[in-house]
GROMACS .gro file of C-alpha atoms in nm:
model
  424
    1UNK     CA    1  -1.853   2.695   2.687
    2UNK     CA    2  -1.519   2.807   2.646
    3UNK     CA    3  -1.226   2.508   2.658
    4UNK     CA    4  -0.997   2.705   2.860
    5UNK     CA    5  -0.825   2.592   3.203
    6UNK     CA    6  -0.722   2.814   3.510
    7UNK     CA    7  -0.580   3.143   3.366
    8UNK     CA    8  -0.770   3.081   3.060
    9UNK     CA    9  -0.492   2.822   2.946
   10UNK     CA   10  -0.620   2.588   2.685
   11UNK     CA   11  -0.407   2.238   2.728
   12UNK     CA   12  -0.331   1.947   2.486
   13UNK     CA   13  -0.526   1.725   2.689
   14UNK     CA   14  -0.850   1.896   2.671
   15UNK     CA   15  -0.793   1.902   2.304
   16UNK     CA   16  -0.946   1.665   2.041
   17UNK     CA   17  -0.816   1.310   1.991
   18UNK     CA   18  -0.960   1.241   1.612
   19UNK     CA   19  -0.816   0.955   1.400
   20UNK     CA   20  -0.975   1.015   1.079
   21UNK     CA   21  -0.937   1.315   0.912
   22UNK     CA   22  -0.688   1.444   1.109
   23UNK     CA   23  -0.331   1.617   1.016
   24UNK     CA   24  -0.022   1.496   1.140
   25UNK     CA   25   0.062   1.832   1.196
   26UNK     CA   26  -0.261   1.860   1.526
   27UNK     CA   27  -0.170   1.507   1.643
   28UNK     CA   28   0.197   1.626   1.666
   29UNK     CA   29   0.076   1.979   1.848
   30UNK     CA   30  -0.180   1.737   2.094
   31UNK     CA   31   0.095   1.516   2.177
   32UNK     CA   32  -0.005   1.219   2.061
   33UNK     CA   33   0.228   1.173   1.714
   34UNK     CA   34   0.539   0.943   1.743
   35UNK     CA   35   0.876   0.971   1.580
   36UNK     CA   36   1.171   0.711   1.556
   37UNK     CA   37   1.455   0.930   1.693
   38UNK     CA   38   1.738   0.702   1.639
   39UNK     CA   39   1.862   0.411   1.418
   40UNK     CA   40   1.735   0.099   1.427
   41UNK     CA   41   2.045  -0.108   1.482
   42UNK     CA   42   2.085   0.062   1.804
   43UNK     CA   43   1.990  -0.038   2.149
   44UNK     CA   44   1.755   0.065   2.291
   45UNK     CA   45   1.494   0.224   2.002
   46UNK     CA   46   1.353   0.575   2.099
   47UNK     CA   47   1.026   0.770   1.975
   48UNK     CA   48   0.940   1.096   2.072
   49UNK     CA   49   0.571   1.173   2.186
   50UNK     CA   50   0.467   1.452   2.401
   51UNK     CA   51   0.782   1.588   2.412
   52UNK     CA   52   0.947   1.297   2.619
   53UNK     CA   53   1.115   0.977   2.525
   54UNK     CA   54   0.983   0.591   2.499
   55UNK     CA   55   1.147   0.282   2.469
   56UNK     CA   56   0.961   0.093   2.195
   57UNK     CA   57   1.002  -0.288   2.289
   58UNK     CA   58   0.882  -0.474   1.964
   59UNK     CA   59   1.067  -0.195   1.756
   60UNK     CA   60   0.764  -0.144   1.592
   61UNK     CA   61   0.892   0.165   1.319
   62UNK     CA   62   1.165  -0.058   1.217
   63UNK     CA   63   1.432   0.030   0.954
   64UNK     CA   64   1.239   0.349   0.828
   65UNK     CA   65   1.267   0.649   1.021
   66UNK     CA   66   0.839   0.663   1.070
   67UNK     CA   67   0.607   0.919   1.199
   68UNK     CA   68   0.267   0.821   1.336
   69UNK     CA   69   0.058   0.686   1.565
   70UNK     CA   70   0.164   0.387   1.804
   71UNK     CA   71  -0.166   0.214   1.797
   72UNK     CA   72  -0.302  -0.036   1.620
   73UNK     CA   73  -0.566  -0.012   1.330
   74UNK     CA   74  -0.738  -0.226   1.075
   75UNK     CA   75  -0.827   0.029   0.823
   76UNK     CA   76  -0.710   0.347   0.740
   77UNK     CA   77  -0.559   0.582   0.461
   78UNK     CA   78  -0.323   0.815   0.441
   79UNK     CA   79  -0.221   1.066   0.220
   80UNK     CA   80   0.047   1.337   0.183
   81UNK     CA   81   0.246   1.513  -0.114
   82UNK     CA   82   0.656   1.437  -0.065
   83UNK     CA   83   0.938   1.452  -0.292
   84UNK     CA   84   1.026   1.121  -0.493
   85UNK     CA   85   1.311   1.015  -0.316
   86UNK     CA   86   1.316   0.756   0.007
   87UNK     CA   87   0.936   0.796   0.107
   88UNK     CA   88   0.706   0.544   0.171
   89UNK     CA   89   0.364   0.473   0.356
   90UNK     CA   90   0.319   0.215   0.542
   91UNK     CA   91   0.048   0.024   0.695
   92UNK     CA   92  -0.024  -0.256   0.970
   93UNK     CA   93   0.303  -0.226   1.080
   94UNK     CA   94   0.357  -0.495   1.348
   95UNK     CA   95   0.663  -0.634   1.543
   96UNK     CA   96   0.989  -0.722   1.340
   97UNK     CA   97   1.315  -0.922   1.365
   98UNK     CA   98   1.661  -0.811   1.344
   99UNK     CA   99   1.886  -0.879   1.001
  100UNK     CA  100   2.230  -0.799   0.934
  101UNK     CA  101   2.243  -0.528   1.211
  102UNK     CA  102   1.883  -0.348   1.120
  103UNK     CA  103   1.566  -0.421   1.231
  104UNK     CA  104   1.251  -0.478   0.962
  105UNK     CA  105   0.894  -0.477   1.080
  106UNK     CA  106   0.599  -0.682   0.875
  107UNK     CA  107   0.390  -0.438   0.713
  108UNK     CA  108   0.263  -0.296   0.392
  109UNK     CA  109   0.431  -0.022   0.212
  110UNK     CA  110   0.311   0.195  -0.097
  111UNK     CA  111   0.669   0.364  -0.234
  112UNK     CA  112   0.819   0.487  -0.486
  113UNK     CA  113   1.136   0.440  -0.673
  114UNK     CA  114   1.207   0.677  -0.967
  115UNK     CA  115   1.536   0.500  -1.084
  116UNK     CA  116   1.316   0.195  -1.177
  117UNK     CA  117   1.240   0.214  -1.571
  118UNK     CA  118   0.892   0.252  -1.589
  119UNK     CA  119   0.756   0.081  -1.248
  120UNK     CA  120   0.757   0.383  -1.055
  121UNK     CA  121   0.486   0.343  -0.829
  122UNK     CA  122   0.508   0.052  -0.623
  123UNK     CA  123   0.302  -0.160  -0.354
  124UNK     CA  124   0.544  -0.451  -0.114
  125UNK     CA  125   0.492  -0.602   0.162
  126UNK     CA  126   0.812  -0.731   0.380
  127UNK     CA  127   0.716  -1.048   0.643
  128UNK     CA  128   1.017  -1.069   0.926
  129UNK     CA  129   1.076  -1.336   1.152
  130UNK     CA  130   1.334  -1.490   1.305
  131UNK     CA  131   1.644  -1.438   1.200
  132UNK     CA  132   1.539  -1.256   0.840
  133UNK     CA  133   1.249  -1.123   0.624
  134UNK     CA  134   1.069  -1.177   0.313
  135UNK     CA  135   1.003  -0.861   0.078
  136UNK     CA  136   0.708  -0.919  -0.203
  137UNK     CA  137   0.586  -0.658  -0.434
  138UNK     CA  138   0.208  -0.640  -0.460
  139UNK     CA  139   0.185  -0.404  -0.766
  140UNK     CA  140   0.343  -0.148  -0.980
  141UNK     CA  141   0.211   0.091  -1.187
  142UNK     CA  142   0.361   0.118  -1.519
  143UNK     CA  143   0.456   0.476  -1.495
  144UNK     CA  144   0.806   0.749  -1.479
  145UNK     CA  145   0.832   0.970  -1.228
  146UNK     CA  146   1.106   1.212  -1.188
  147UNK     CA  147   1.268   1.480  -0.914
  148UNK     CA  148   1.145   1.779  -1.036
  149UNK     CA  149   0.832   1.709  -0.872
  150UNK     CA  150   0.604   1.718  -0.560
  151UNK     CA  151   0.350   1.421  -0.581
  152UNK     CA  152   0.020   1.433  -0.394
  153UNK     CA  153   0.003   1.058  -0.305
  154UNK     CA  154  -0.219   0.789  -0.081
  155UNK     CA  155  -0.192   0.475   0.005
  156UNK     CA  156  -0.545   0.289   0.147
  157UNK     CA  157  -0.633  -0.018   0.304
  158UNK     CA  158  -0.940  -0.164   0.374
  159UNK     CA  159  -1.025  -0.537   0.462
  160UNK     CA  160  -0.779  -0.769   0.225
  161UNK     CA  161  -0.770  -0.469  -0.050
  162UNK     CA  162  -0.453  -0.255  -0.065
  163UNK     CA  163  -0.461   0.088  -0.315
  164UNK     CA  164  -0.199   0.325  -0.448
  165UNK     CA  165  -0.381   0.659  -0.556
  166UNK     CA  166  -0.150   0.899  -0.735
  167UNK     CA  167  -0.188   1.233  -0.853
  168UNK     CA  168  -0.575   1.219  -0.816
  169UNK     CA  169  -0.768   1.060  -0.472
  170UNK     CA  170  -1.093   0.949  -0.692
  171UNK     CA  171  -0.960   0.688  -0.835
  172UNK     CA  172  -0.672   0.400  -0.710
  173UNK     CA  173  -0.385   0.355  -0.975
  174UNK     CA  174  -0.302  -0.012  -0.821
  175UNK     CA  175  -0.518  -0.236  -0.648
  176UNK     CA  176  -0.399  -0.543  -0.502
  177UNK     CA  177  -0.554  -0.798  -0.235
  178UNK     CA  178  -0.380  -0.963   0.056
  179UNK     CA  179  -0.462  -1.157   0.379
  180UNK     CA  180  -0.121  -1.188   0.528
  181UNK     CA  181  -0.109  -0.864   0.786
  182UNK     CA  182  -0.463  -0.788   0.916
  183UNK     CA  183  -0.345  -0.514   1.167
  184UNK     CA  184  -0.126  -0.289   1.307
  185UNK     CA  185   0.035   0.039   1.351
  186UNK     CA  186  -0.018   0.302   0.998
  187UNK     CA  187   0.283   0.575   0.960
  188UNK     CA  188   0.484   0.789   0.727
  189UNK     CA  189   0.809   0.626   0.669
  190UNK     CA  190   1.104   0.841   0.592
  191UNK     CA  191   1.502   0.727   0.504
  192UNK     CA  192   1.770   0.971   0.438
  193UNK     CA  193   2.013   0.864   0.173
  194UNK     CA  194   2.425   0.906   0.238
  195UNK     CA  195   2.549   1.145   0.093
  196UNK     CA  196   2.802   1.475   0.111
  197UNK     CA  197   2.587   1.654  -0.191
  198UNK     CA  198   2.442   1.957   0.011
  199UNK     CA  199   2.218   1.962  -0.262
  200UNK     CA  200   2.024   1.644  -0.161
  201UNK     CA  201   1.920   1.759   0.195
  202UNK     CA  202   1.525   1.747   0.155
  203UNK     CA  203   1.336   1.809   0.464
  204UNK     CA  204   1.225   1.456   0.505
  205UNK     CA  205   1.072   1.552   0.845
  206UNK     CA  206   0.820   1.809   0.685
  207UNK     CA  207   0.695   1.514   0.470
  208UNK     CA  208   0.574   1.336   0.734
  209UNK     CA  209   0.403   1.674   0.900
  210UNK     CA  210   0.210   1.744   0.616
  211UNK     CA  211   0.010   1.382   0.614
  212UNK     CA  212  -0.351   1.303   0.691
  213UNK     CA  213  -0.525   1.014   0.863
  214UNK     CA  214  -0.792   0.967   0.627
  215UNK     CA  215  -1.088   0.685   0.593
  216UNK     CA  216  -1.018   0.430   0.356
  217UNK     CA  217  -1.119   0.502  -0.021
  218UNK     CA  218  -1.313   0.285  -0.223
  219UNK     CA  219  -1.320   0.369  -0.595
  220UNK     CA  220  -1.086   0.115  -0.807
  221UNK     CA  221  -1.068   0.132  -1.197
  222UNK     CA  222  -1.171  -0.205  -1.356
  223UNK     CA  223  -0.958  -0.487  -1.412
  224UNK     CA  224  -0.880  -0.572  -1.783
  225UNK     CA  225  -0.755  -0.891  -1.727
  226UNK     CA  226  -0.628  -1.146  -1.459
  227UNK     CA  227  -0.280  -1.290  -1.581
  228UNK     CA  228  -0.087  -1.582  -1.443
  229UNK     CA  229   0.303  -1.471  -1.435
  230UNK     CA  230   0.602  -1.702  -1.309
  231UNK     CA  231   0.720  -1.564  -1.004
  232UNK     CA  232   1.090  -1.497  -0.944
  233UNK     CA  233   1.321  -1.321  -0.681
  234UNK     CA  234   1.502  -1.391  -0.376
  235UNK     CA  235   1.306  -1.220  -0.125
  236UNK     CA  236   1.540  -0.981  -0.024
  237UNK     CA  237   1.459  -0.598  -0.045
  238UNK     CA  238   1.693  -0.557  -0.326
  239UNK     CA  239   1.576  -0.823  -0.482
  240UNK     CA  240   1.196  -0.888  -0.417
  241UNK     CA  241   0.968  -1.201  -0.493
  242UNK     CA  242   0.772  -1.055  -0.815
  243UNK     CA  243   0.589  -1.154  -1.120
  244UNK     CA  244   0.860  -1.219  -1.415
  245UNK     CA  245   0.708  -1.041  -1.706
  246UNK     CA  246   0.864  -0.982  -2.013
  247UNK     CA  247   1.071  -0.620  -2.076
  248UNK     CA  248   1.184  -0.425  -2.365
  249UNK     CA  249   1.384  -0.135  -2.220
  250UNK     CA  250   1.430   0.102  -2.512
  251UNK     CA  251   1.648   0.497  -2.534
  252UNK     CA  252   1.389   0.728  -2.549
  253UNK     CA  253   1.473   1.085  -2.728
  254UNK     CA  254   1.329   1.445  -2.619
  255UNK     CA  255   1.126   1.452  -2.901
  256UNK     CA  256   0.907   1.119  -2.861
  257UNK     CA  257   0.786   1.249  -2.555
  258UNK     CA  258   0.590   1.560  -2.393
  259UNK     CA  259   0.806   1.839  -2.134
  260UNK     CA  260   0.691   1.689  -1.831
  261UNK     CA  261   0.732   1.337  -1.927
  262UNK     CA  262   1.142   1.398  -2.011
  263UNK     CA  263   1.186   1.577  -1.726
  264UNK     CA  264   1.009   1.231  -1.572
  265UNK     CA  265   1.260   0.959  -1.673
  266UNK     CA  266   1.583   1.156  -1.675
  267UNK     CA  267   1.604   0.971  -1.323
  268UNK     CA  268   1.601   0.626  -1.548
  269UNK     CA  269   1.852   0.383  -1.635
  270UNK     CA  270   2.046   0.529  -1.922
  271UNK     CA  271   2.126   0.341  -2.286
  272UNK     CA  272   2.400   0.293  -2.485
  273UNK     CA  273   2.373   0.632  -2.627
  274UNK     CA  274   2.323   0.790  -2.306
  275UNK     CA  275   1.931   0.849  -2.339
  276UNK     CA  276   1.655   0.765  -2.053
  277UNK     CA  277   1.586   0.347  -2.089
  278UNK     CA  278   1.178   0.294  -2.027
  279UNK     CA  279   0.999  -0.044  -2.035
  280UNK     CA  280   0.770  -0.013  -2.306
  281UNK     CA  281   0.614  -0.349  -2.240
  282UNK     CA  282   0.552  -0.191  -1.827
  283UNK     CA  283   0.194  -0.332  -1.755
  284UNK     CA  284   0.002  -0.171  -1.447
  285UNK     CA  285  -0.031  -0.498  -1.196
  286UNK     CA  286  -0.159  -0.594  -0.843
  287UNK     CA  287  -0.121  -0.926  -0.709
  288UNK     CA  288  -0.426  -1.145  -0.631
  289UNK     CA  289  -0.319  -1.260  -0.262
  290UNK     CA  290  -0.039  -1.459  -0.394
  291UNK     CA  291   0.083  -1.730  -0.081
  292UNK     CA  292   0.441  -1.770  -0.253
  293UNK     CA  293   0.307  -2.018  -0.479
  294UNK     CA  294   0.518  -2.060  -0.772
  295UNK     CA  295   0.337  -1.848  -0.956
  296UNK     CA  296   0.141  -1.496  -0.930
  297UNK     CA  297  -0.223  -1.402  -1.034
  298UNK     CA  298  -0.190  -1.050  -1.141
  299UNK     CA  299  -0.471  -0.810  -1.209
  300UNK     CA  300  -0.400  -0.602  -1.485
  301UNK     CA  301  -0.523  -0.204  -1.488
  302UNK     CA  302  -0.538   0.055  -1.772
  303UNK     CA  303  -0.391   0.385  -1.781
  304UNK     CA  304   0.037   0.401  -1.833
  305UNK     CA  305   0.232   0.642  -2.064
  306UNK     CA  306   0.123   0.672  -2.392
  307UNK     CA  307   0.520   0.606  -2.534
  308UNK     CA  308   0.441   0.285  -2.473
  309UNK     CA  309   0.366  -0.035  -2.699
  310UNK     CA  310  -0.027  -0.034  -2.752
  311UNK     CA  311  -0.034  -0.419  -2.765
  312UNK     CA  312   0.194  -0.465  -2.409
  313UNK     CA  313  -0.089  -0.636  -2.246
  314UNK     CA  314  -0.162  -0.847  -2.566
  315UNK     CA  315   0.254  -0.969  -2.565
  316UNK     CA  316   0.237  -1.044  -2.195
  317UNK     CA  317  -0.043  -1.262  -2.205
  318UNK     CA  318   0.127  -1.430  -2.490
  319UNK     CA  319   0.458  -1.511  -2.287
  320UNK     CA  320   0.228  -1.670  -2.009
  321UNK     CA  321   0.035  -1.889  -2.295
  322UNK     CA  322   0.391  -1.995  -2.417
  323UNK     CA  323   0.421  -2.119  -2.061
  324UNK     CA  324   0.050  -2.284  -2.022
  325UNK     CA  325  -0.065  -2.031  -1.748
  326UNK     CA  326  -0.383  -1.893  -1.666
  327UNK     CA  327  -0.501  -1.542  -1.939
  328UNK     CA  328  -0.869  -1.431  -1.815
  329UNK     CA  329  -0.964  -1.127  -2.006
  330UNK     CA  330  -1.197  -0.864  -1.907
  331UNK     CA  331  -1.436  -0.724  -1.853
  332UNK     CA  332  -1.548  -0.885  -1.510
  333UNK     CA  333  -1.913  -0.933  -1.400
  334UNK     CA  334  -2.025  -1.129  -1.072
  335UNK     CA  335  -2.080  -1.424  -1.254
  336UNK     CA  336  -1.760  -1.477  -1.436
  337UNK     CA  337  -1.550  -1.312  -1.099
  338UNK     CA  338  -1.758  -1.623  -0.903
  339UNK     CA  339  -1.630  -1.889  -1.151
  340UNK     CA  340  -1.312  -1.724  -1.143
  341UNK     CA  341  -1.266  -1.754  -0.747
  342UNK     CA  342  -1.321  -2.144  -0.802
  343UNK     CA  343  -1.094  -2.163  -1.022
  344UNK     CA  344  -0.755  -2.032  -0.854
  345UNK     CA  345  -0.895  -2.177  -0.513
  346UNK     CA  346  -0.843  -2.546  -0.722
  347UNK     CA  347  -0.512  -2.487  -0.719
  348UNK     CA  348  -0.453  -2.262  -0.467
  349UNK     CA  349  -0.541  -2.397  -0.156
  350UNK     CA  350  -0.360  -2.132   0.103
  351UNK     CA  351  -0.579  -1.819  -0.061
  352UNK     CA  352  -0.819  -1.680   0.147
  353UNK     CA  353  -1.023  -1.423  -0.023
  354UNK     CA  354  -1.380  -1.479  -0.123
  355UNK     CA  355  -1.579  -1.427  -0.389
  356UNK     CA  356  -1.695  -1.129  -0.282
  357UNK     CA  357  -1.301  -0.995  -0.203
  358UNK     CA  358  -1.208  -1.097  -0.603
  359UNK     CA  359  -1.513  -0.922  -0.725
  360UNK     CA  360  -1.435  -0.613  -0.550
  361UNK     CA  361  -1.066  -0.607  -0.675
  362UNK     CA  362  -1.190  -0.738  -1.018
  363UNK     CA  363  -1.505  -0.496  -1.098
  364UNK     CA  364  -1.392  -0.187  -0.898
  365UNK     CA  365  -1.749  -0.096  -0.795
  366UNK     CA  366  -1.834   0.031  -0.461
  367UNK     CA  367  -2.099  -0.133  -0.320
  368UNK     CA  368  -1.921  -0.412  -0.402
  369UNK     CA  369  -1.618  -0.345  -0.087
  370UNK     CA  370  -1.894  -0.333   0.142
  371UNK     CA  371  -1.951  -0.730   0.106
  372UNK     CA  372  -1.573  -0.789   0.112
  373UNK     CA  373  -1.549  -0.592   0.433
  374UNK     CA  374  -1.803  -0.777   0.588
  375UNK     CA  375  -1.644  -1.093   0.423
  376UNK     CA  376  -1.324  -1.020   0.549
  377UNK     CA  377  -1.416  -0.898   0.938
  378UNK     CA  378  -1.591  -1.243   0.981
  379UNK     CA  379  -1.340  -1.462   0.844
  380UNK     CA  380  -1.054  -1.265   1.090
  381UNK     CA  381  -1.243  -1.178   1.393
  382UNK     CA  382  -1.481  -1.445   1.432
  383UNK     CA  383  -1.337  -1.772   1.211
  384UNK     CA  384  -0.956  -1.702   1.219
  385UNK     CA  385  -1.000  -1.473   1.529
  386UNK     CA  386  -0.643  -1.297   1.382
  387UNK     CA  387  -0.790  -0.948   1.474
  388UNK     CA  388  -0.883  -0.906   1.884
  389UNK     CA  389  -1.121  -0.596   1.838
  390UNK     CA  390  -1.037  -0.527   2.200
  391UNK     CA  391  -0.676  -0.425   2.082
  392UNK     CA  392  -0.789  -0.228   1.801
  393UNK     CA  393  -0.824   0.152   1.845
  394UNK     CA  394  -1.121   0.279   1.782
  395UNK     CA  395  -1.313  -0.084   1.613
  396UNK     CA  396  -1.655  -0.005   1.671
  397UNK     CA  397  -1.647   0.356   1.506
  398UNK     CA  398  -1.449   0.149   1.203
  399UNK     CA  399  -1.700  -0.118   1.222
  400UNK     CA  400  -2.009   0.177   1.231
  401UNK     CA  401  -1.846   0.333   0.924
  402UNK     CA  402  -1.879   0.014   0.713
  403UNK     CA  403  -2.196  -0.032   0.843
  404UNK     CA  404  -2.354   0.321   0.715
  405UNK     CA  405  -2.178   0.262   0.371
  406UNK     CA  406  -2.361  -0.079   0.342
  407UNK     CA  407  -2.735   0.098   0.413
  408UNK     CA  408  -2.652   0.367   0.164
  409UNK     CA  409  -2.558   0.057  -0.102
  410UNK     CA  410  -2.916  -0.147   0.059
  411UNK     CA  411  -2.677  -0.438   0.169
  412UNK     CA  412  -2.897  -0.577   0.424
  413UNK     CA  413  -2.743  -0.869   0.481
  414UNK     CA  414  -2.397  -0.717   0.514
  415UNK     CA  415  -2.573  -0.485   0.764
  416UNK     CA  416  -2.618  -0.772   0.966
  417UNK     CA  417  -2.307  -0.923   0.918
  418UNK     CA  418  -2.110  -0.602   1.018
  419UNK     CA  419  -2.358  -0.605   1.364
  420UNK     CA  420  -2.288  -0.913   1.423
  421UNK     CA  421  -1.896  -0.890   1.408
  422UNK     CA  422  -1.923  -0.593   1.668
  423UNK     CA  423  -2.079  -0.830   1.942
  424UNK     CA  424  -1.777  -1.024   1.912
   0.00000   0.00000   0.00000
């Protein structure tokens, strides 16, 4: 049957309303896809839907200029290729606070920042309330990116698991966990720098066109090790609460490294002589939900550069000895990721994650999210009762997804778990 209205017209609201798998581009042509349309310090906030103007009370999209849909979601991915400049995806965006004249939203953001030697890649999260905000980075991947190229990039979340996938979608770069946001709205964020260089005009809008609501993704390369860092910062965006690690920025010459990877860190910090600074101690890191305790559990991932130090993870785990904190070296089973999770709960009273939650984020394998999904939906819907399915869009078909991946992985019990958190 042919979806056509009188005069054979075909309108938006006949049309399709997918949330998975689904271009920004058709949710933007259907009417449904929301931008900010003015700054955030101003009053009152505009987006633009459907061709008209709304008010957004809670100023939701914040300090970023976002694209995306207004409705709130527990898990999701998205992914999209942009230019390394001021991009960033966020997730669970919920209500913010204003601060010095702007406006900043809790959420999760995956971003990059390619004047950063060698931590290129980068996952924070930002808390607001009243009167200010808190800005913690969850993980960066020891990496150099540069502005000579066009990065396919996405950012997933599922349950308490956050992951950066760069370059490649079958396998995260950084995988963190955290149980502070547990909802909310998922957009492109976009911020366009000051500047008179006509030369720096990207089409920041187009970024945000060419994204895709995608279902979370699951495959995370193994931990090497857990390591216990100081933490340090302010809190500020500029200055972020983070693991203090130790550094070794050196000058790096043309010749100690391939094409692509000068082109890569000619955006870096320069040296004395007036050559690209990198960090060749940079460890790839994502925080083990870290309650600004004093210190940070960090799990610690393979793959970075090869002109960096072979032993980095070896000297890092030495600074932390030096300091009497907490080196668990890999590689993880169930057994040792169970003795583990009593271990940091001893002294860490405010973490929430299970067993099952540290295994996943640990051991990387598949069947292994299913549990900490169904770990996760019972602790917030039915313990905690932070998530209110009836506000979620779309819950049940989440909720059915997680529920087919656990019969393909024979988790029975989970099965029954997952059931049982949609009669809620």
């Amino acid at each position: 049957m042919p979806l056509t209205g009188e005069g054979g017209t075909v309108y938006r609201s006949q049309l399709e309303f997918p949330t998975v798998d689904v271009s920004f581009t058709y949710l933007d042509m259907i009417g449904k896809l929301a931008f900010q349309v003015n700054y955030p310090y101003s009053n009152p906030v505009y987006i633009m839907r459907n061709g008209d103007l709304e008010t957004i009370s809670d100023r939701i999209f914040g300090h970023w200029i976002n694209a995306g849909l207004p409705e709130n979601f527990t898990d999701k991915a998205i992914s999209t290729c942009w230019f390394p400049y001021k991009g960033q995806i966020n997730a669970r965006i919920t209500g913010s606070y204003k601060q010095n004249g702007y406006y900043y939203p809790s959420q999760y953001g995956n971003n990059m920042d390619i004047s950063a030697a060698t931590a290129d890649n980068i996952l924070q999260k930002v808390i607001s309330y009243t009167g200010g905000s808190t800005t913690t980075t969850l993980g960066t991947e020891a990496v150099d990116l540069g502005d000579w190229f066009n990065y396919a990039w996405k950012f997933s979340v599922s349950g308490s698991n956050l992951k950066s996938f760069r370059e490649t979608f079958n396998t995260a770069k950084i995988s963190s966990t955290d149980t502070t946001l547990t909802s909310g709205y998922f957009a492109i964020g976009t911020r366009i720098a000051r500047t008179s260089n006509p030369t720096d005009a990207r089409c920041y809008d187009v970024m945000g066109l060419r994204a895709w609501y995608k279902a979370p993704s699951s495959a995370i390369v193994p931990s090497i090790a857990v390591i216990e860092f100081p933490a340090t910062g302010s809190g500020t965006l500029e200055d972020p609460i983070r693991p203090s690690m130790v550094e070794n920025l050196v000058e790096i010459s043309q010749s100690q490294v391939t094409h692509e990877e000068w082109l890569a860190i000619q955006c870096n910090p320069k040296g004395p002589d007036g050559l690209p600074l990198v960090n060749s101690l940079a460890v790839t890191w994502g925080a083990i939900d870290y309650k600004n305790e004093p210190t940070m559990l960090c799990a610690i991932y393979e793959g970075s550069p090869s002109y960096l130090e072979p032993n980095r993870i070896s000297k890092q785990a030495d600074y932390v000895r030096s300091k009497g904190l907490t080196v668990e070296s890999g590689p993880f089973n169930i057994d040792k990721t169970r003795n583990l999770h009593k271990k940091f709960r001893k002294n860490r009273k405010e973490m929430l994650i299970t067993e099952n939650e540290l295994a996943y984020q640990l051991i990387g394998d598949e069947s292994l999210e299913v549990s900490s999904i169904a770990d996760f939906y019972e602790r917030e819907v039915a313990d905690l009762k932070r998530i209110d399915p009836s506000k979620i869009i779309d819950f049940d078909a989440t909720i059915n997804r997680w529920i087919v991946k656990a019969k393909q992985h024979g988790k029975d019990d989970d099965v029954t778990r997952l059931e049982n958190i949609k009669k809620k």
